Every structure is written in structure tokens, then in C-alpha cells.
XYZ file of C-alpha atoms in Angstrom:
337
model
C -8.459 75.863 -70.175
C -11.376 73.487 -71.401
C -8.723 71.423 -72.732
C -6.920 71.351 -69.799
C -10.342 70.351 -67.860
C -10.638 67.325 -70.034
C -7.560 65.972 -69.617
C -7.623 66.132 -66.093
C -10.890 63.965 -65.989
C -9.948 61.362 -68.443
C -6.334 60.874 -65.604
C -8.853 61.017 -63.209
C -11.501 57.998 -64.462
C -8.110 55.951 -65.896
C -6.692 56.117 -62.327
C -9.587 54.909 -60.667
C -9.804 52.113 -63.072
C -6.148 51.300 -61.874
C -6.916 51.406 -58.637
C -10.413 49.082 -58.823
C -8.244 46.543 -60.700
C -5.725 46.510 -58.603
C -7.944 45.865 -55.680
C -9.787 42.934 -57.097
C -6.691 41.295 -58.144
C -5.192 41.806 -54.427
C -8.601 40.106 -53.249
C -7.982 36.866 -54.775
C -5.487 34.578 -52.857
C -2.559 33.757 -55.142
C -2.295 29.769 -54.108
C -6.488 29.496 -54.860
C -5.624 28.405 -58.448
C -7.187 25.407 -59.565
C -5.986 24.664 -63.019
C -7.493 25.422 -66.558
C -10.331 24.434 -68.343
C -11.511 23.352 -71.884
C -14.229 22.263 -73.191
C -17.014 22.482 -76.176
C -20.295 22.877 -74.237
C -19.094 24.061 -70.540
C -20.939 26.613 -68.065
C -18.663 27.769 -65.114
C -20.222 30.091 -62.123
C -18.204 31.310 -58.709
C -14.652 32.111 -58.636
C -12.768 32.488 -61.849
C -10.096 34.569 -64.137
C -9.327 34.420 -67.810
C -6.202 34.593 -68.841
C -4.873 35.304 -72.295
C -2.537 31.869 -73.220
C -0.819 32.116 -76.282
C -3.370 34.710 -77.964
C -6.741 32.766 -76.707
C -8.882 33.566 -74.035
C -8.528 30.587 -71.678
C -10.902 30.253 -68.199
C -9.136 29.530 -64.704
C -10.725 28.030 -62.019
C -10.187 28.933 -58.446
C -10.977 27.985 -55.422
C -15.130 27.593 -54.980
C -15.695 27.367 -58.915
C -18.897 25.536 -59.801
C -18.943 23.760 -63.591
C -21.522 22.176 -65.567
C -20.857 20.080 -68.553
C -23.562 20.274 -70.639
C -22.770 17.160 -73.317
C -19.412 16.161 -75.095
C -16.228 16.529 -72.694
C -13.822 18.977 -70.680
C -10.691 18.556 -70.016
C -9.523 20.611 -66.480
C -5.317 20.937 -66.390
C -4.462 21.132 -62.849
C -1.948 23.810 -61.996
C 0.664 21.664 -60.258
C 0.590 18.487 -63.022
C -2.319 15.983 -63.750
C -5.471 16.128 -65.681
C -9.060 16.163 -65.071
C -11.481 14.254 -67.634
C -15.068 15.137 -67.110
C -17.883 13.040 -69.284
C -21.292 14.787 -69.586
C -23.863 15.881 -68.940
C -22.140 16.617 -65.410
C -22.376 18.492 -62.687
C -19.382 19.101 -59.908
C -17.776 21.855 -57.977
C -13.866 22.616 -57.234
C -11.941 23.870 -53.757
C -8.921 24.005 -52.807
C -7.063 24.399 -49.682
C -3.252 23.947 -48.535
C -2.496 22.593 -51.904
C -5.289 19.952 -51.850
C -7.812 19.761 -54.537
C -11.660 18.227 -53.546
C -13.774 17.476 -56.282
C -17.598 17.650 -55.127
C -19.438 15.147 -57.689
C -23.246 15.636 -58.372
C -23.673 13.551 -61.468
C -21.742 12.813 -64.337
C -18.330 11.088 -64.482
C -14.595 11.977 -63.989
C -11.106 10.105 -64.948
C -8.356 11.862 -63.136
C -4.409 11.057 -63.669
C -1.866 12.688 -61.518
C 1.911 11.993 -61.426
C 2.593 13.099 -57.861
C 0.715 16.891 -56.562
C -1.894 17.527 -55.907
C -3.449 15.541 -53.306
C -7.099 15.287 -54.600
C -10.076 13.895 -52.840
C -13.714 13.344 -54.398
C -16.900 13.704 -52.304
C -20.548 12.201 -53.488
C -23.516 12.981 -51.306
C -22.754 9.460 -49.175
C -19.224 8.654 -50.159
C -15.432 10.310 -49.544
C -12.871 8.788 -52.117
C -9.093 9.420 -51.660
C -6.585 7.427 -54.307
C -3.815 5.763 -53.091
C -0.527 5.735 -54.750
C 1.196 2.559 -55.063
C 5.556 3.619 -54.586
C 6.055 6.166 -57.026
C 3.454 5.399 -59.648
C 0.853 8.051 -60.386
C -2.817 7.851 -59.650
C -5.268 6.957 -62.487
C -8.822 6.586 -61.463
C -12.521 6.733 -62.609
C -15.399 7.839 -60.489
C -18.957 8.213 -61.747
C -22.808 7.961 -61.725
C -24.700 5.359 -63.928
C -28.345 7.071 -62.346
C -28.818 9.079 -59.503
C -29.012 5.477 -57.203
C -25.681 4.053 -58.606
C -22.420 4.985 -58.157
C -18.655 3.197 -60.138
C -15.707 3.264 -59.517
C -12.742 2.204 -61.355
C -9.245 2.320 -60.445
C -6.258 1.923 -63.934
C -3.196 2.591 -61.399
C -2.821 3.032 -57.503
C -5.766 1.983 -55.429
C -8.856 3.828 -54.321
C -10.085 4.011 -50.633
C -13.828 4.724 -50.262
C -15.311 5.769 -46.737
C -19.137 5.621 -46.196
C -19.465 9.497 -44.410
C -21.927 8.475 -42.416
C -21.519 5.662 -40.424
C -17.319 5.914 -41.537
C -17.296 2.479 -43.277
C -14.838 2.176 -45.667
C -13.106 -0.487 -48.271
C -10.403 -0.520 -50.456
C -10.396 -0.644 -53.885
C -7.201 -2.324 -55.510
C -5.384 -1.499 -58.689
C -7.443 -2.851 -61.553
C -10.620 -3.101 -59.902
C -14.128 -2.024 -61.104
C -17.298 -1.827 -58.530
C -20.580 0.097 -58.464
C -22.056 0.854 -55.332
C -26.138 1.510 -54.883
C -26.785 4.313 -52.839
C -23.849 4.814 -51.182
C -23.458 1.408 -49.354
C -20.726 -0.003 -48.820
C -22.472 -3.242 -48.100
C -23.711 -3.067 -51.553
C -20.340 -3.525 -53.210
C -20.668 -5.779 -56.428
C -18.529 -6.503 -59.784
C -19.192 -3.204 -62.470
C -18.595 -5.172 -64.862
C -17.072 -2.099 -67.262
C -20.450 -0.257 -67.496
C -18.402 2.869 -66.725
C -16.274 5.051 -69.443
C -14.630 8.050 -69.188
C -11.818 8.561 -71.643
C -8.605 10.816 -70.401
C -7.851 14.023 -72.904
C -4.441 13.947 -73.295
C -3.259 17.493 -73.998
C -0.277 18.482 -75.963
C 3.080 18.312 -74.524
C 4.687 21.821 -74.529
C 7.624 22.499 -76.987
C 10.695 21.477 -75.197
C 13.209 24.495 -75.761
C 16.742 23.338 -76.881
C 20.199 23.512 -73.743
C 22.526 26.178 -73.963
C 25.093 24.187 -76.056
C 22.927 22.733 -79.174
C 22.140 24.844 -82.143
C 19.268 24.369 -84.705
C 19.968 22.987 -87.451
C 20.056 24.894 -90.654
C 17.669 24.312 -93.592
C 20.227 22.176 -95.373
C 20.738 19.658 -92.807
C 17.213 19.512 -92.407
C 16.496 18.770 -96.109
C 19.519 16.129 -95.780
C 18.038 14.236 -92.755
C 14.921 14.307 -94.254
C 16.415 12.668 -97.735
C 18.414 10.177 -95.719
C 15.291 8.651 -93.552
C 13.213 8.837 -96.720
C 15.727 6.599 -98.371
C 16.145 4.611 -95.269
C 12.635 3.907 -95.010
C 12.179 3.311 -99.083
C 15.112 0.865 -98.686
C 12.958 -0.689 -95.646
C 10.064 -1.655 -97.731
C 11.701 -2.811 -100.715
C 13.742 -5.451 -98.594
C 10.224 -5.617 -96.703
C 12.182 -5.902 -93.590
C 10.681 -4.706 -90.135
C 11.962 -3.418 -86.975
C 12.537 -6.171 -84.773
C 10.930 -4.932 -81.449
C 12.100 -6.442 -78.095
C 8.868 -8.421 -76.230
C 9.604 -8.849 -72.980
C 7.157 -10.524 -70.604
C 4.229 -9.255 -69.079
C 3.523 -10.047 -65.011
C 0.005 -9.635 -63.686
C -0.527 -10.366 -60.187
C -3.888 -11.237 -59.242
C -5.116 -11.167 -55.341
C -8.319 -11.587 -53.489
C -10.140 -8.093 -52.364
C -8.505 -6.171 -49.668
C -10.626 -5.853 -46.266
C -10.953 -2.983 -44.031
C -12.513 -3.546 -40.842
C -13.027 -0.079 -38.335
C -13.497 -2.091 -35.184
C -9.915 -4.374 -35.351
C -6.831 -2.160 -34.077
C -4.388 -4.209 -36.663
C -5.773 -5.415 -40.089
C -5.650 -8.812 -41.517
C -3.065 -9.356 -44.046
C -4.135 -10.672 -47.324
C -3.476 -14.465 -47.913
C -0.397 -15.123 -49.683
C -1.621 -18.176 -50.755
C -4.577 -16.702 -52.564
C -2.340 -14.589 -54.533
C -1.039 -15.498 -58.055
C 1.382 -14.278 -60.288
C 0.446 -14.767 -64.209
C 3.757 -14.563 -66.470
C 2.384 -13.808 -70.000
C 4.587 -14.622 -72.975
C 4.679 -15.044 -76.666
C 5.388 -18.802 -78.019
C 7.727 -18.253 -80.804
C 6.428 -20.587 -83.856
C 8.625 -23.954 -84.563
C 10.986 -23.120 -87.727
C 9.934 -24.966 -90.284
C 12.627 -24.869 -93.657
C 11.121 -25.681 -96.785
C 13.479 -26.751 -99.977
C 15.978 -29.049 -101.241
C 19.860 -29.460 -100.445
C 22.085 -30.812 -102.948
C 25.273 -32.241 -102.112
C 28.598 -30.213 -103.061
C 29.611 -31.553 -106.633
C 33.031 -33.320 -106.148
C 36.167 -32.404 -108.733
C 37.995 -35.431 -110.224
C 41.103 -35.197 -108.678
C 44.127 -35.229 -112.085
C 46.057 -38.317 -112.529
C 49.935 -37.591 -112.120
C 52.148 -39.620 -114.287
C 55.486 -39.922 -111.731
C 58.602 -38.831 -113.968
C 60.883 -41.722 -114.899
C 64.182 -41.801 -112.420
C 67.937 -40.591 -114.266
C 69.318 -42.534 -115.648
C 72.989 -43.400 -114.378
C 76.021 -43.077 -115.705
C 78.342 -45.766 -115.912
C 81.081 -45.350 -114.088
C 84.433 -45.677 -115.570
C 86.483 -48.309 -115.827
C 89.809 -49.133 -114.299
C 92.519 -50.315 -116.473
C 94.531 -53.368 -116.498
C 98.147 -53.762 -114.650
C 100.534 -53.165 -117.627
C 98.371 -49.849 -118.892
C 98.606 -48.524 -115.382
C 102.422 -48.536 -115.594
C 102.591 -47.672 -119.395
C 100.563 -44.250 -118.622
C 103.168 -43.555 -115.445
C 106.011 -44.169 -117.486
C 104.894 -41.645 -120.189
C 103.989 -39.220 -117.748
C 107.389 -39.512 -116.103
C 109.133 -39.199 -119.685
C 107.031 -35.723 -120.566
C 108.019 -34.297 -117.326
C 111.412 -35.058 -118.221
C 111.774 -33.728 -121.712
């Protein structure tokens, strides 16, 4: 009966467990998901669930997460694609909402590259940033504090449009540019001059499962590729022969700064004539051959002696009168005996 006591309490307590679990998994929003985080020398606060990825313990951030970066780097990997660099000692917070990411800066710097979702915006204390795709290219972009006063911005691909929040001033950065700001001005807009770094953490690309129709190859064909390229590549350096690559030429188009202004209904258009297009190529060197060339040695051609013509036989000659008839005579006297 004790026993039977026992049993029923432990059922009891596990079910309870159940239930509390249950309850505080149903009260987190499914879509609130930020992404995951790494990092060395990280402190996260607010909103979060760890998750057990391939036999680690890994932190997701939600919706309202909070994350210091003590020194070193983290690395956030956004649930629908893209990457998150931040650069410490740094300071920011995370929402999300309808599929949108905001990053809340404080201090620090982050370098963000995203191939298409999410649309991500990043609010300073003065400023709203929102990068702008260019066609299909994905967004990579830089923003950051050199002090508390000054504020960079750097923009690798797609542009970056910056909008003062309080008096709703804004600029456009282009692709390839680098400014600092002081205290939130737009006004204030100068040449960075590359005083801002933030280098993206590329993380592993997954293992890419083989189709339906291939099979792995056995141990032996392994060994034998592995032999063959070996040789190849032996082969390779004795003959100290390199792969040719292809160069193709490099375009750069360089264009004066893009202006916004709030008050005018249609904007200027940039000045075509301002605008130039840099081709970049690589001069091949002038062949230069080095060495002799001897002329092709020429063969005495062999006399020919021309073979003396036949000589001709006489031909024979005709008899006189009186033989002629002597030799028909005797002819007609055999036939008749």
C-alpha cells in the first residue's frame, strides 16, 4: 500500500512537470525566433531558448533578447539566411516582428550580410538605417561607434539609407561608401576614411546530402582518386606547369554622392556626366625569345650519270637483181621435187 502511495506521487509531480513545460513552450510565439548565437565572451538577458544542435548546447534568441559582447566576437545566424558579426565590447538588443529583424545599437560595431530575408533595420539613439538592395544582390553593410559622439558607416554591397529620427533628414549612402557621422547629424557627414572594422564570421556550410540516384563511393575508388590526383599534381610540379586561370576584366563605376532632399516632391537625378566607368585590365608582357636559329643543313643532291642510248642494229641488206631470182628459182625447184 506504501508502495502504491509512492508511485502515485512520483505520476503526480512528473505530470505537473509536463504540464508547466508544456505551458511555457505554448507561451512563446513560434515566428519570434531570431537566429543563433556564438560567441567566446557573450552575456544574453530577456527572451531566449537553448537548443541542443548536434550534441552542444546552443542559445536562441527571440524576440526582445538583450546581448552584451564583452571583448573578442559573436557571430548571430539569422533563422531565415544571413549573418550577424558583432565586434566588442558591444552592447545591442534584438526584435522582431512580421518577419523583420531591428537591431537596437548602443555601442560597439556590427557587419551584417543577408542574401534576400530578413528585412533588417538598425536604430542608434539619433539615427534609423535600412540597407538597400541593389537587383538581386545581397546586402553587406557595417554600422558602428568609434566613441560615444561618432558614429560609421560602411556599405561592401547594396546601399544604405540613413534617416535623422528627429527632424526625418535622411541621405543615402552608395555601394562602396564609408562616412562617420558626429552625433547623429546628418549635416555632419564627412569621408571615414576606413577607421571602422568589423570582420564577417563565416560559418561552415552544412554537409550537402547526396540525390536519390548517386551512390558513395566505396573505399577503393576513393584510394584510386586519391592516387590519380596525387600523381596528377606530382606530374604538375615536375613539368612546373600552372593552371592557366581566365582574367577577365574588372568594371568599377564611380559616381558623385546621391542627394536626398525631404522638401522636393521628385528627386534630382544624378549627373551622368559626373559618372565614370574604370575598365581595369592586366597588360600582358611583350614576348621576348631569346636564342639562336640555324638554318636547315641542305643535302647534296647525287649526280646521275644518264645511261648511254642502244645501240641499233643494222638493218639488213637487200640483195642484188640476179640473187633475187637465183633464190626464187631454187625455191620453185624444192617445191617441185
Amino acid at each position: 500500500m506504501r508502495r502504491a502511495r509512492i508511485f502515485a506521487g512520483v505520476c503526480a509531480v512528473a505530470g505537473a512537470g509536463v504540464f508547466v513545460a508544456t505551458t511555457a513552450t505554448a507561451d512563446q510565439p513560434a515566428g519570434d525566433s531570431v537566429g543563433l548565437i556564438e560567441g567566446e565572451d557573450i552575456a544574453v538577458t530577456g527572451p531566449m531558448s537553448v537548443e541542443v544542435v548536434g550534441g552542444t548546447a546552443k542559445t536562441i534568441l527571440r524576440s526582445g533578447s538583450d546581448v552584451r559582447v564583452k571583448s573578442g566576437q559573436a557571430r548571430i545566424s539569422l533563422v531565415e539566411g544571413g549573418q550577424i558579426s558583432i565586434c566588442g565590447p558591444a552592447h545591442l538588443s534584438v526584435l522582431k516582428s512580421g518577419g523583420a529583424v531591428t537591431v537596437a545599437l548602443e555601442s560597439g560595431a556590427i557587419r551584417a550580410r543577408l542574401e534576400g530575408e530578413p528585412a533588417i533595420s538598425v536604430y542608434t539613439p539619433q539615427l534609423q538605417g535600412q540597407p538597400v538592395a541593389i537587383g538581386d544582390e545581397p546586402r553587406d553593410f557595417l554600422v558602428g561607434f568609434l566613441n560615444p559622439g561618432v558614429m560609421c558607416v560602411r556599405t561592401y554591397r547594396g546601399a544604405m539609407r540613413l534617416e535623422q529620427q528627429l527632424s526625418g533628414q535622411s541621405v543615402i549612402v552608395p555601394q562602396g561608401g564609408d562616412v562617420m557621422l558626429t552625433n547623429g547629424q546628418i549635416d555632419s557627414l564627412r569621408n571615414g576614411a576606413g577607421h571602422c572594422h568589423c570582420e564577417l564570421q563565416i560559418a561552415k556550410a552544412p554537409a550537402v546530402p547526396l540525390p536519390k540516384n548517386e551512390v558513395p563511393a566505396t573505399a577503393e575508388e576513393s584510394a584510386r582518386g586519391e592516387t590519380a590526383q596525387s600523381s596528377g599534381g606530382a606530374a604538375g610540379a615536375e613539368t612546373g606547369e600552372k593552371p592557366s586561370k581566365k582574367e577577365e576584366p574588372i568594371f568599377t563605376v564611380d559616381m558623385p554622392p546621391l542627394r536626398f532632399d525631404a522638401s522636393a516632391k521628385v528627386q534630382p537625378e544624378p549627373d551622368a556626366r559626373l559618372m565614370v566607368i574604370v575598365r581595369r585590365v592586366r597588360v600582358r608582357p611583350t614576348l621576348i625569345f631569346q636564342g639562336r636559329v640555324e638554318a636547315q643543313p641542305v643535302t647534296a643532291a647525287a649526280v646521275v650519270t644518264p645511261a648511254p642510248p642502244p645501240a641499233k642494229t643494222p638493218a639488213p641488206t637487200q640483195g642484188s637483181v640476179v640473187d633475187r631470182v637465183r633464190s626464187f628459182f631454187r625455191r620453185l625447184w624444192t617445191r617441185g621435187g
